[in-house]
Amino acid sequence: MKSKTALHSSTPLSRRIPNRLFALIYSAAISALLYRHATTLLRPAAPTFFSLFTSFSMLAADLILAFMWLNSQAFRFNPIESHPFPENLQQLLRLPEDFPALDVFICTADASKEPPLTVAATALSVMAYEYPTEKLSIYVSDDGASELTLFALMEAAEFGKEWLPFCKANRVMDRCPESYFGSGYVSFSEETEKIKEKYEYMKTRVEDVVEKGYIGDDYKTSVAAAKAKAFGKWGKDFTSLDHPAVIEVLSQSGEDKDAASCSMPNLVYVSRQKKLTSPHHFKAGALNVLLRVSAVMRNAPIILTLDCDMISNDPSTPHKMLCYFMDNSANSNLAYVQFPNRFHGINKRDIYASEFKRVYHINPIGFNGLSGPDYFGTGTFFNRRAFFSGPSSMIEPRDPELSPDHVVKKAIDDQAILELTHLVASCDYEEGSMWGSKIGFRYGSLVEDYYTGFRLHCEGWKSVFCNPSRPAFLSEMPISLNDVVTQTKRWTVGLLEVSLSKYSPLTFGRRFMGALMAHGYSYYAFGPFWSFPITVYAFLPQISMLINISIFPKASDPWFSLYIFLFVGAYGQDLVEFVLAEGTLQRWWNDQRMWVIRVLTSDLFGTLEYIGNHLGIYARGFNVTNKINDDELRRRYDEGKFEFGVPSPMFVPLSTAAIINAAALMGGLLQVVKGRELNELLGQMVVAGFGVVNSWPVYEAMVLRSDGGRMPTKITFISLVLAWLIFTLVSTIAKV
């Protein structure tokens, strides 16, 4: 029974005991497989170069698969679901002054890929939170330094004066206007029609300046004179990579009132100073500037980080978050509350596995039974103190105004405050300091979110995963395969920067947060290593079968049953967990297929890029995911068609594997027809058949489609040539 005073509950899932029993059985099966590999290598039947190469490759592949399976057990050891009880908060928070102040950080980096209107919609959705407006501040970091984004936020601040009271008076749940008016569930009254007209007017103005690419004089004169001056900073020498800090207060609590004469929350535009010669540290650097600017202006004890396309979907989310931070038994070492990444606009089958069900839903529940989930980079409420060393100690920043204990007594537009914000937003401010190493969001990896969460857990902080039935946030996701694999390639590079550093979870993490948490973090950090075993299994058994060489036991051999058990056991357990996490069989199939696709594209090319970075061949970079939707592309995505379209080199290994698997399956069937025993070939035919079924979207894109999303002819031709060269090379080696 739920206590009337409890703020949240923790419920261990019943599957943890079966998980542990299955882990014992499965580990015994893995040990048996490795024993077979060892005996095969020590007592080869007919030692040749090819047989030894095959044996060593399969052993290395299975060792990596075993290591990754071991890491995954950390999530299955003690999964716990946590539920908040916001209705019990009323006993603690009766008046607005009882609420802790909340700073919201929204990050955008490129107005050409992250539409300013989307950024404005995200800001409006959190400005309309069910939270005392005098305790709420929104800071938008524009790392692309675009005047178009600033203009969109100015328009949002003005429209917000009508939108906020409308939402609160009508108890609107979808407080992003674009989402609300496009939901199809709106009951249009005279009041609703008026507010929609005002939104369409704002939307037209923003889209017009974005289309032109500049702010015309007619629009500048329509903005309040004090705010219009800001556009004068975009001079001829102003570029996105070389410009002074731009900090503009667009809405001020206590000064600006909405249409109902209630105070508006603070809304601040921030673009940190940049110089061509200074390090940028990508998103983590922008977040640290927001951390300092917000400390100078308000210094709220709680911080929410959001991507620019991640709208609030539940205005009561801060109340759910407070159920954890207001709990005196847990808040002393609670660094952050993580809400899952949820996405809107996903097609019925989720062909690109955009849900990331395992990463954003299943594994965090497993982490909940340990020290808490990793940091996703968005949808996260932080304790500001967590950015200043461990739970029991604190590093004092250089300026006392940045200390989490500092109390701000001046208005956010006070001249002294603004001067200090420009100082802390300068690109030289961190030089010689501990920012990024021991203070703030951590530098050293392109996946600054994962790395920051990892370092916080190593310092003794805890976290909690909160997954309410109504999604707290909804985000955009890529709808072209090239954008999907480009995004995950960046993650691959960043994860290798952690796994192969002195802060590797297996060494540093194990020392400071225990074995289970270390293996959980290792599951992600060493994720790029999947590329080797999957590449081996995508090519080697198939080519061996084409040249009449068996590498698996006969179907009548007891060892064959071991391979079947390992395959069915791993996939079966994954399916069960996926379905229990409210997934469907069809979406699970697409999820495992996309896992293979990412391994053969993102992980493979990300690993090569990481090596190139260290050899000085490539420059370390940060690619922003495209969030602009093309109507034709969207139509094909909604129809469930994979979008290839562009001649990306990442499609080459994927297409080559598809060709070789199809050739192997047909070759194997032909051998059986000619009289060869199926008993000898069954293992390799199963692997090839599985590859063929998974590769159907590739075959369709290469042969059956003529639309803009088909596989480019250039990629198909290169893949055919490469498949022939690989087959020829292996055939030659096998004869040696």
XYZ file of C-alpha atoms in Angstrom:
736
model
C 0.000 0.000 0.000
C 1.268 3.457 -0.888
C 2.078 5.738 2.051
C 0.269 9.079 2.158
C 3.582 10.801 2.876
C 5.920 8.881 0.559
C 7.191 10.913 -2.357
C 8.248 7.966 -4.520
C 8.496 4.180 -4.542
C 11.082 1.644 -5.719
C 9.829 -1.723 -6.929
C 12.275 -4.553 -7.811
C 11.114 -6.406 -10.926
C 10.277 -10.093 -10.520
C 12.439 -11.076 -13.502
C 15.681 -10.384 -11.634
C 15.775 -13.918 -10.146
C 15.154 -15.698 -13.491
C 17.757 -13.361 -15.011
C 20.393 -14.500 -12.519
C 19.578 -18.184 -13.032
C 19.698 -17.793 -16.800
C 23.026 -15.950 -16.501
C 24.537 -18.979 -14.740
C 23.315 -21.368 -17.428
C 24.339 -19.084 -20.279
C 27.801 -18.462 -18.825
C 28.311 -22.237 -18.649
C 27.345 -22.473 -22.325
C 29.813 -19.716 -23.232
C 32.550 -21.525 -21.309
C 31.775 -24.697 -23.252
C 31.990 -22.809 -26.546
C 35.357 -21.286 -25.640
C 36.572 -24.770 -24.634
C 35.627 -26.053 -28.092
C 37.500 -23.162 -29.710
C 40.572 -23.948 -27.616
C 40.568 -27.657 -28.503
C 40.066 -26.834 -32.197
C 43.110 -24.556 -32.160
C 45.280 -26.950 -30.140
C 44.344 -30.032 -32.156
C 43.490 -28.876 -35.679
C 42.274 -31.628 -38.017
C 44.043 -30.340 -41.134
C 46.059 -27.215 -40.304
C 46.178 -24.728 -43.173
C 46.601 -20.981 -43.164
C 42.901 -20.463 -43.911
C 41.703 -22.917 -41.244
C 43.915 -21.263 -38.615
C 42.787 -17.789 -39.739
C 39.151 -18.906 -39.516
C 39.611 -20.488 -36.081
C 41.370 -17.440 -34.645
C 38.804 -15.048 -36.160
C 35.855 -17.013 -34.771
C 37.535 -17.278 -31.357
C 38.213 -13.517 -31.238
C 34.643 -12.794 -32.368
C 33.134 -15.067 -29.728
C 35.394 -13.668 -27.003
C 34.145 -10.143 -27.744
C 30.537 -11.353 -27.856
C 31.073 -13.059 -24.476
C 32.600 -9.881 -23.032
C 29.672 -7.753 -24.231
C 27.190 -10.302 -22.874
C 28.969 -10.141 -19.505
C 28.631 -6.339 -19.502
C 24.910 -6.579 -20.266
C 24.298 -8.656 -17.115
C 24.783 -5.539 -14.982
C 21.363 -4.319 -16.198
C 19.694 -7.642 -15.462
C 21.039 -8.235 -11.963
C 18.609 -6.005 -10.044
C 16.175 -4.012 -12.251
C 14.050 -1.566 -10.252
C 11.152 0.634 -11.335
C 10.657 3.953 -9.559
C 7.384 5.882 -9.396
C 6.883 9.438 -8.056
C 3.855 10.533 -6.018
C 3.532 14.253 -6.823
C 0.180 14.472 -5.045
C 2.046 14.086 -1.734
C 4.186 17.156 -2.447
C 1.371 19.467 -1.367
C 2.336 18.899 2.261
C 5.801 20.350 1.593
C 5.100 22.938 -1.103
C 2.097 25.045 -0.146
C 3.316 28.469 -1.333
C 5.304 29.585 -4.413
C 8.258 30.522 -2.209
C 8.446 26.922 -0.984
C 9.490 25.759 -4.462
C 13.211 25.618 -5.273
C 14.248 27.778 -8.224
C 14.638 25.933 -11.532
C 16.994 26.836 -14.392
C 16.295 25.281 -17.794
C 19.156 24.929 -20.297
C 18.198 24.545 -23.975
C 21.005 23.956 -26.477
C 21.031 24.606 -30.208
C 24.064 24.682 -32.482
C 23.088 25.240 -36.115
C 20.073 27.201 -37.345
C 20.314 25.555 -40.772
C 19.716 22.098 -39.261
C 17.823 23.013 -36.072
C 15.012 25.373 -37.176
C 14.673 28.497 -34.991
C 10.923 27.889 -34.801
C 11.605 24.478 -33.221
C 13.889 26.112 -30.645
C 11.201 28.702 -29.881
C 8.551 25.967 -29.510
C 10.734 24.075 -27.028
C 11.268 27.255 -24.995
C 7.517 27.994 -24.949
C 6.699 24.464 -23.785
C 8.855 24.813 -20.656
C 7.951 28.464 -20.042
C 4.394 27.147 -19.602
C 5.344 24.662 -16.868
C 3.012 24.323 -13.872
C 5.631 26.008 -11.733
C 5.860 29.392 -10.001
C 7.049 31.681 -12.810
C 9.179 33.731 -10.424
C 11.163 30.541 -9.727
C 11.562 29.557 -13.395
C 14.333 30.700 -15.772
C 15.023 29.488 -19.312
C 18.477 29.925 -20.870
C 18.895 29.147 -24.567
C 22.454 28.492 -25.724
C 22.871 29.265 -29.422
C 26.251 27.841 -30.387
C 25.601 28.764 -33.996
C 25.276 32.431 -32.986
C 22.321 33.019 -35.309
C 20.328 36.242 -35.236
C 17.467 34.188 -36.696
C 17.305 32.120 -33.502
C 17.398 35.282 -31.391
C 14.518 36.749 -33.408
C 12.494 33.531 -33.017
C 12.974 33.654 -29.242
C 11.926 37.317 -29.143
C 8.745 36.356 -30.977
C 8.228 33.439 -28.576
C 8.561 35.734 -25.564
C 5.904 38.044 -27.014
C 3.522 35.237 -28.000
C 4.107 33.615 -24.613
C 2.253 36.491 -22.970
C -0.921 35.100 -24.561
C 0.014 31.423 -24.656
C 0.942 30.895 -20.981
C -2.342 32.144 -19.469
C -4.303 30.300 -22.181
C -2.614 26.989 -21.279
C -3.116 27.427 -17.552
C -6.727 28.597 -17.821
C -7.662 25.692 -20.105
C -5.471 23.062 -18.410
C -3.711 22.312 -21.697
C -1.334 19.344 -21.522
C 0.446 19.837 -24.885
C 2.086 23.185 -24.147
C 4.108 23.306 -27.324
C 1.775 25.301 -29.628
C 2.740 23.391 -32.777
C 2.002 20.095 -31.025
C -1.235 21.403 -29.486
C -2.784 22.780 -32.664
C -1.646 19.805 -34.733
C -2.868 17.140 -32.314
C -6.340 16.768 -33.822
C -7.898 16.727 -30.342
C -8.391 20.459 -29.985
C -11.930 21.678 -29.403
C -11.887 24.987 -31.256
C -13.703 27.774 -29.433
C -13.554 31.490 -30.156
C -10.710 31.823 -27.632
C -8.807 28.942 -29.224
C -9.226 30.414 -32.703
C -7.793 33.740 -31.503
C -4.758 32.176 -29.881
C -4.178 30.051 -32.985
C -4.284 33.160 -35.193
C -1.660 34.794 -32.984
C 0.526 31.694 -33.162
C 0.214 31.533 -36.949
C 1.180 35.215 -37.113
C 4.296 34.532 -34.999
C 5.089 31.425 -37.043
C 4.798 33.328 -40.334
C 7.142 36.057 -39.127
C 9.788 33.567 -38.000
C 9.550 31.417 -41.128
C 9.755 34.541 -43.312
C 13.047 35.741 -41.805
C 14.454 32.204 -41.891
C 13.607 31.935 -45.598
C 15.276 35.294 -46.288
C 18.250 34.428 -44.094
C 18.381 37.809 -42.361
C 16.297 40.163 -40.197
C 14.812 42.881 -42.390
C 14.414 46.457 -41.178
C 10.639 46.047 -41.149
C 10.970 43.273 -38.579
C 13.561 45.120 -36.529
C 11.280 48.142 -36.176
C 8.433 45.878 -35.025
C 10.532 44.661 -32.096
C 10.867 46.751 -28.938
C 13.658 49.305 -29.441
C 15.654 48.036 -26.454
C 15.665 44.500 -27.855
C 16.195 45.506 -31.492
C 19.620 46.902 -30.560
C 20.845 43.323 -30.107
C 20.779 42.714 -33.865
C 23.434 45.392 -34.301
C 25.999 42.945 -32.890
C 25.829 40.878 -36.079
C 28.297 43.013 -38.012
C 30.452 42.201 -41.043
C 33.176 40.590 -38.885
C 30.683 38.491 -36.908
C 30.835 34.770 -37.766
C 29.569 31.648 -36.038
C 33.165 30.677 -35.151
C 34.528 34.122 -34.263
C 32.341 36.561 -32.352
C 31.912 38.217 -28.941
C 29.549 36.857 -26.316
C 25.908 37.768 -26.905
C 23.626 37.658 -23.857
C 20.127 39.105 -24.135
C 17.359 39.128 -21.513
C 14.184 38.593 -23.549
C 11.754 38.195 -20.671
C 12.252 39.135 -17.026
C 10.336 37.753 -14.077
C 8.676 40.500 -12.075
C 8.974 43.027 -14.894
C 7.245 41.387 -17.861
C 3.592 40.423 -17.406
C 1.392 38.134 -19.457
C -2.145 38.878 -20.682
C -3.544 37.807 -17.297
C -1.206 40.265 -15.497
C 0.869 37.419 -14.088
C 4.656 37.443 -14.094
C 6.479 35.854 -17.009
C 9.425 33.514 -16.366
C 12.940 34.648 -17.250
C 14.013 33.957 -20.829
C 17.669 34.582 -21.698
C 19.500 34.166 -25.018
C 23.157 33.162 -24.663
C 25.787 32.760 -27.356
C 29.221 32.266 -25.813
C 32.248 34.080 -27.152
C 34.235 32.205 -29.785
C 37.618 32.673 -31.392
C 39.105 30.614 -34.167
C 42.150 29.914 -31.998
C 40.254 28.833 -28.859
C 38.921 25.340 -28.013
C 35.134 25.063 -28.184
C 34.547 21.724 -26.406
C 31.328 21.441 -28.413
C 28.104 20.937 -26.398
C 29.811 20.461 -23.007
C 31.521 23.836 -23.430
C 28.189 25.515 -24.203
C 26.561 23.873 -21.167
C 29.361 25.048 -18.881
C 28.834 28.610 -20.097
C 25.128 28.266 -19.275
C 26.083 26.855 -15.880
C 28.136 29.986 -15.148
C 25.768 32.529 -16.706
C 22.772 31.081 -14.839
C 24.785 31.078 -11.582
C 25.470 34.793 -11.967
C 21.851 35.605 -12.847
C 19.754 33.318 -10.609
C 21.836 30.377 -9.337
C 18.883 27.987 -9.080
C 19.729 24.787 -7.151
C 18.078 22.606 -9.823
C 18.932 22.565 -13.538
C 17.099 20.940 -16.445
C 19.069 20.239 -19.635
C 17.140 19.892 -22.903
C 17.950 19.514 -26.571
C 16.443 22.237 -28.716
C 13.879 19.870 -30.286
C 12.761 18.193 -27.055
C 9.431 19.716 -26.086
C 7.730 19.365 -22.739
C 4.816 16.939 -22.997
C 3.641 17.176 -19.385
C 3.523 20.520 -17.543
C 3.626 18.742 -14.177
C 7.012 17.100 -14.832
C 8.891 19.380 -12.358
C 6.588 18.107 -9.599
C 7.561 14.536 -10.398
C 11.219 15.523 -10.317
C 10.803 17.199 -6.919
C 9.505 13.927 -5.483
C 13.140 12.779 -5.561
C 14.995 15.983 -4.762
C 12.682 16.815 -1.832
C 13.150 13.387 -0.245
C 15.520 14.020 2.663
C 16.559 10.356 2.801
C 17.978 10.438 -0.743
C 18.747 14.004 -1.803
C 22.144 14.320 -0.095
C 23.858 12.323 -2.843
C 21.326 12.581 -5.696
C 22.994 14.176 -8.714
C 20.198 13.947 -11.262
C 16.795 12.578 -12.180
C 16.738 11.161 -15.700
C 13.551 10.979 -17.763
C 13.525 8.697 -20.824
C 13.964 9.969 -24.362
C 10.631 9.582 -26.136
C 9.957 10.538 -29.747
C 6.953 11.712 -31.719
C 6.392 11.046 -35.398
C 7.833 7.508 -35.308
C 6.252 5.323 -37.973
C 4.229 2.289 -36.902
C 7.054 -0.216 -37.327
C 9.832 2.114 -36.090
C 12.064 1.004 -38.976
C 15.162 2.817 -37.644
C 14.647 1.660 -34.023
C 14.479 5.344 -33.064
C 12.971 4.440 -29.693
C 16.341 3.009 -28.609
C 14.243 0.847 -26.318
C 17.228 -0.872 -24.708
C 19.281 2.297 -24.193
C 16.510 4.632 -23.030
C 14.034 2.286 -21.314
C 15.322 -1.203 -20.450
C 18.906 -0.615 -19.333
C 18.119 2.448 -17.151
C 15.728 0.312 -15.085
C 18.634 -2.086 -14.564
C 20.887 0.806 -13.555
C 18.164 1.932 -11.111
C 19.000 -1.095 -8.976
C 22.630 0.063 -8.749
C 23.735 3.702 -8.541
C 21.312 4.983 -11.151
C 21.156 5.549 -14.921
C 23.716 7.218 -17.133
C 23.082 10.789 -18.304
C 21.243 10.882 -21.661
C 22.169 14.493 -22.466
C 18.574 15.732 -22.389
C 15.474 15.400 -20.209
C 17.648 15.516 -17.093
C 17.131 17.478 -13.854
C 20.435 18.129 -12.062
C 21.410 19.125 -8.569
C 23.675 22.138 -9.259
C 26.018 21.053 -6.448
C 26.839 17.862 -8.402
C 28.944 19.939 -10.800
C 31.252 21.004 -7.987
C 32.919 17.744 -6.822
C 31.507 14.910 -4.678
C 28.460 14.684 -2.348
C 30.560 15.217 0.803
C 33.029 17.791 -0.504
C 32.986 20.810 -2.760
C 35.490 22.625 -4.975
C 35.043 26.371 -4.727
C 35.110 28.021 -8.172
C 37.441 30.927 -8.870
C 34.631 33.485 -8.586
C 32.422 33.199 -5.485
C 29.412 34.222 -7.605
C 29.585 30.801 -9.270
C 29.417 28.821 -6.029
C 26.185 26.811 -5.628
C 25.807 28.476 -2.215
C 25.898 32.000 -3.646
C 22.673 34.019 -3.230
C 21.881 36.440 -6.066
C 20.385 39.695 -4.791
C 20.283 41.761 -7.990
C 17.963 41.694 -10.992
C 19.134 39.680 -13.976
C 19.349 42.811 -16.151
C 21.462 44.742 -13.622
C 24.512 46.211 -15.375
C 26.974 44.576 -12.964
C 25.267 41.201 -13.479
C 25.378 41.517 -17.270
C 29.049 42.496 -17.235
C 29.887 39.425 -15.151
C 27.846 37.146 -17.440
C 29.865 38.356 -20.435
C 33.058 37.659 -18.515
C 32.107 34.081 -17.628
C 30.906 33.507 -21.214
C 34.278 34.499 -22.681
C 36.325 31.799 -24.394
C 39.378 32.544 -22.217
C 37.564 32.204 -18.892
C 38.294 28.482 -18.423
C 41.990 28.759 -19.218
C 44.023 27.331 -16.342
C 40.875 26.348 -14.409
C 39.256 23.033 -13.415
C 36.215 23.577 -15.637
C 35.598 20.477 -17.711
C 37.931 18.316 -15.635
C 36.658 18.510 -12.052
C 33.960 21.189 -12.295
C 30.931 21.324 -14.591
C 30.152 19.173 -17.593
C 33.207 17.105 -18.462
C 35.420 17.448 -21.532
C 37.340 14.683 -23.219
C 34.680 12.906 -25.265
C 32.197 13.698 -28.030
C 29.597 11.920 -25.864
C 29.886 14.519 -23.122
C 26.568 13.386 -21.626
C 27.648 9.769 -21.095
C 31.092 10.893 -19.887
C 29.690 13.476 -17.450
C 27.283 10.959 -15.911
C 30.092 8.414 -15.644
C 32.402 10.837 -13.837
C 29.641 11.943 -11.469
C 28.941 8.333 -10.503
C 32.661 7.762 -9.946
C 32.658 10.721 -7.531
C 29.971 9.060 -5.406
C 26.830 10.701 -6.789
C 23.641 8.730 -7.438
C 20.921 9.154 -10.035
C 17.398 7.849 -10.573
C 15.373 6.898 -13.635
C 11.789 8.190 -13.681
C 9.544 6.838 -16.437
C 5.968 8.136 -15.990
C 3.120 6.758 -18.097
C 2.715 10.086 -19.900
C 6.049 10.988 -21.524
C 7.648 13.973 -19.828
C 9.308 15.075 -23.080
C 8.968 14.333 -26.773
C 11.737 14.768 -29.289
C 12.387 14.722 -33.030
C 14.369 11.875 -34.552
C 16.211 11.456 -37.881
C 14.062 9.988 -40.662
C 16.810 9.180 -43.161
C 19.205 6.280 -42.683
C 22.231 8.437 -43.449
C 21.297 10.862 -40.641
C 20.707 7.933 -38.282
C 24.088 6.301 -38.858
C 25.912 9.653 -38.946
C 24.508 10.475 -35.516
C 25.506 7.121 -34.044
C 28.955 7.308 -35.684
C 29.626 10.402 -33.556
C 28.597 8.408 -30.492
C 30.997 5.636 -31.502
C 33.949 8.030 -31.677
C 33.027 9.551 -28.319
C 32.621 6.179 -26.613
C 36.038 5.016 -27.837
C 37.499 8.232 -26.429
C 36.311 7.014 -23.013
C 36.871 3.249 -23.247
C 40.474 3.599 -24.465
C 41.449 6.368 -22.042
C 42.745 6.385 -18.478
C 39.110 6.845 -17.429
C 38.006 3.527 -18.911
C 35.043 2.034 -16.986
C 36.896 -1.290 -16.694
C 39.785 0.270 -14.778
C 38.967 3.726 -13.422
C 35.241 2.999 -13.105
C 35.696 -0.352 -11.418
C 37.919 1.280 -8.806
C 35.473 4.046 -7.900
C 31.953 2.686 -8.408
C 32.116 -1.095 -8.201
C 32.039 -3.981 -10.663
C 28.379 -3.957 -11.696
C 28.204 -0.224 -12.455
C 31.560 -0.461 -14.231
C 30.330 -3.299 -16.450
C 27.095 -1.399 -17.154
C 29.075 1.626 -18.333
C 31.435 -0.718 -20.227
C 28.470 -2.055 -22.197
C 28.278 1.372 -23.859
C 31.953 2.352 -23.776
C 33.038 -0.819 -25.555
C 29.942 -0.930 -27.777
C 31.992 -0.063 -30.912
C 33.816 -3.374 -30.414
C 30.648 -5.081 -31.711
C 31.886 -4.186 -35.206
C 34.501 -6.963 -35.223
C 32.373 -10.031 -34.338
C 29.391 -8.900 -36.407
C 31.630 -8.259 -39.419
C 33.151 -11.721 -38.974
C 29.720 -13.379 -38.773
C 28.436 -11.280 -41.688
C 31.175 -12.480 -44.055
C 33.307 -15.430 -42.933
C 30.739 -18.290 -42.596
C 29.104 -17.258 -45.874
C 32.297 -17.086 -47.948
C 33.503 -20.358 -46.399
C 30.309 -22.023 -47.515
C 30.742 -20.690 -51.057
C 34.179 -22.357 -51.256
C 32.866 -25.624 -49.746
C 34.460 -25.255 -46.295
C 32.463 -26.005 -43.133
C 33.260 -23.987 -39.997
C 30.335 -25.004 -37.740
C 29.635 -28.488 -36.325
C 27.320 -30.787 -38.264
C 23.645 -30.528 -37.328
C 23.869 -34.069 -35.894
C 26.799 -33.080 -33.645
C 25.880 -32.215 -30.012
C 28.042 -29.090 -30.332
C 25.560 -27.749 -32.896
C 22.902 -27.618 -30.159
C 25.228 -25.376 -28.147
C 25.363 -22.825 -30.970
C 21.578 -22.928 -31.316
C 21.128 -22.415 -27.569
C 23.510 -19.441 -27.486
C 21.789 -17.797 -30.454
C 18.201 -18.444 -29.370
C 18.996 -17.672 -25.714
C 20.491 -14.253 -26.422
C 17.834 -13.196 -28.925
C 15.019 -14.756 -26.909
C 15.918 -12.922 -23.710
C 16.239 -9.665 -25.645
C 12.795 -10.205 -27.170
C 11.188 -10.922 -23.788
C 12.671 -7.759 -22.251
C 11.635 -5.703 -25.273
C 8.023 -6.888 -25.119
C 7.882 -6.404 -21.334
C 8.972 -2.809 -21.946
C 5.749 -2.278 -23.961
C 7.376 -3.120 -27.276
C 5.935 -5.185 -30.115
C 7.339 -8.164 -31.988
C 7.592 -6.148 -35.216
C 9.427 -3.285 -33.533
C 11.775 -5.753 -31.841
C 12.635 -7.240 -35.222
C 13.431 -3.799 -36.604
C 15.381 -2.984 -33.444
C 17.705 -5.994 -33.807
C 18.051 -5.341 -37.548
C 19.045 -1.725 -36.928
C 21.540 -2.922 -34.324
C 23.262 -4.947 -37.057
C 23.062 -2.023 -39.486
C 24.590 0.394 -36.990
C 27.384 -2.040 -36.205
C 28.277 -2.451 -39.905
C 28.093 1.307 -40.558
C 28.396 3.618 -37.534
C 30.588 1.410 -35.356
C 32.863 0.384 -38.206
C 33.377 3.896 -39.602
C 33.396 5.488 -36.156
C 36.247 3.188 -35.157
C 38.150 4.132 -38.323
C 37.534 7.822 -37.606
C 38.762 7.418 -34.027
C 41.969 5.797 -35.326
C 42.284 8.564 -37.912
C 41.892 11.235 -35.230
C 44.731 9.741 -33.225
C 46.931 9.453 -36.293
C 46.209 13.061 -37.233
C 44.383 12.089 -40.440
C 40.982 13.481 -39.411
C 40.103 16.525 -37.336
C 37.890 15.911 -34.325
C 34.441 17.316 -35.084
C 30.846 17.482 -33.904
C 28.112 16.899 -36.494
C 24.679 18.299 -35.733
C 21.805 15.988 -36.640
C 19.525 17.397 -39.307
C 16.079 18.170 -37.830
C 14.519 19.656 -40.975
C 11.991 17.326 -42.598
C 11.492 17.063 -46.337
C 7.854 16.270 -47.266
C 8.769 13.526 -49.742
C 11.259 11.996 -47.340
C 8.636 12.093 -44.577
C 6.100 10.345 -46.846
C 8.507 7.499 -47.598
C 9.390 7.182 -43.920
C 5.723 6.984 -42.919
C 5.292 4.229 -45.516
C 8.074 2.265 -43.798
C 10.663 2.607 -46.572
C 14.346 2.881 -45.725
C 15.902 6.118 -46.951
C 19.297 5.561 -48.558
C 19.329 8.258 -51.247
C 22.824 9.678 -50.730
C 25.999 7.836 -51.838
C 27.388 7.471 -48.324
C 30.498 5.257 -47.991
C 28.918 3.863 -44.823
C 26.401 2.008 -47.008
C 29.176 0.046 -48.782
C 29.919 -2.623 -46.103
C 26.191 -2.987 -45.472
C 25.427 -3.562 -49.159
C 28.466 -5.815 -49.614
C 27.366 -8.004 -46.680
C 23.843 -8.198 -48.144
C 25.208 -9.341 -51.530
C 27.532 -11.961 -50.033
C 24.804 -13.360 -47.755
C 22.380 -13.692 -50.685
C 25.062 -15.355 -52.827
C 25.992 -17.713 -49.980
C 22.400 -18.771 -49.319
C 21.780 -19.477 -53.008
C 25.151 -21.230 -53.277
C 24.392 -23.391 -50.244
C 20.986 -24.399 -51.610
C 22.618 -25.252 -54.923
C 25.172 -27.462 -53.151
C 22.362 -29.304 -51.361
C 20.533 -29.817 -54.664
C 23.740 -31.266 -56.144
C 23.911 -33.826 -53.349
C 25.907 -32.287 -50.517
C 24.500 -33.137 -47.077
C 22.445 -30.362 -45.461
C 23.796 -31.738 -42.190
C 27.183 -30.164 -42.999
C 25.896 -26.795 -44.172
C 22.958 -26.116 -41.852
C 24.853 -23.821 -39.441
C 26.264 -21.616 -42.195
C 22.956 -21.579 -44.076
C 21.133 -20.437 -40.944
C 23.604 -17.558 -40.515
C 23.374 -16.619 -44.208
C 19.582 -16.900 -44.142
C 19.386 -14.663 -41.091
C 21.573 -12.141 -42.907
C 19.365 -12.270 -46.008
C 16.142 -11.724 -44.058
C 17.696 -8.780 -42.221
C 18.964 -7.328 -45.501
C 15.573 -7.150 -47.240
C 15.426 -3.298 -47.147
C 18.848 -3.240 -48.822
C 17.790 -5.585 -51.638
C 14.605 -3.591 -52.096
C 16.572 -0.322 -52.298
C 19.086 -1.782 -54.768
C 16.692 -3.566 -57.142
C 12.977 -2.865 -56.629
C 12.754 0.880 -55.967
C 12.978 3.873 -58.278
C 12.166 6.693 -55.849
C 14.602 9.199 -54.343
C 15.340 6.932 -51.394
C 16.703 4.005 -53.418
C 20.287 2.822 -53.051
C 22.532 4.971 -55.287
C 23.759 3.004 -58.307
C 27.318 3.994 -57.436
C 27.085 2.250 -54.041
C 25.518 -0.859 -55.577
C 28.273 -1.114 -58.194
C 31.074 -0.597 -55.640
C 29.512 -3.209 -53.351
C 29.253 -5.779 -56.161
C 32.895 -5.253 -57.112
C 33.993 -5.396 -53.465
C 32.004 -8.594 -52.838
C 33.674 -10.217 -55.865
C 37.136 -9.090 -54.732
C 36.595 -10.426 -51.191
C 35.360 -13.771 -52.530
C 38.298 -14.026 -54.943
C 40.830 -13.133 -52.268
C 39.452 -15.625 -49.732
C 39.228 -18.342 -52.369
C 42.884 -17.798 -53.257
C 43.965 -17.858 -49.607
C 41.955 -21.019 -48.953
C 43.932 -22.853 -51.646
C 47.275 -22.036 -50.016
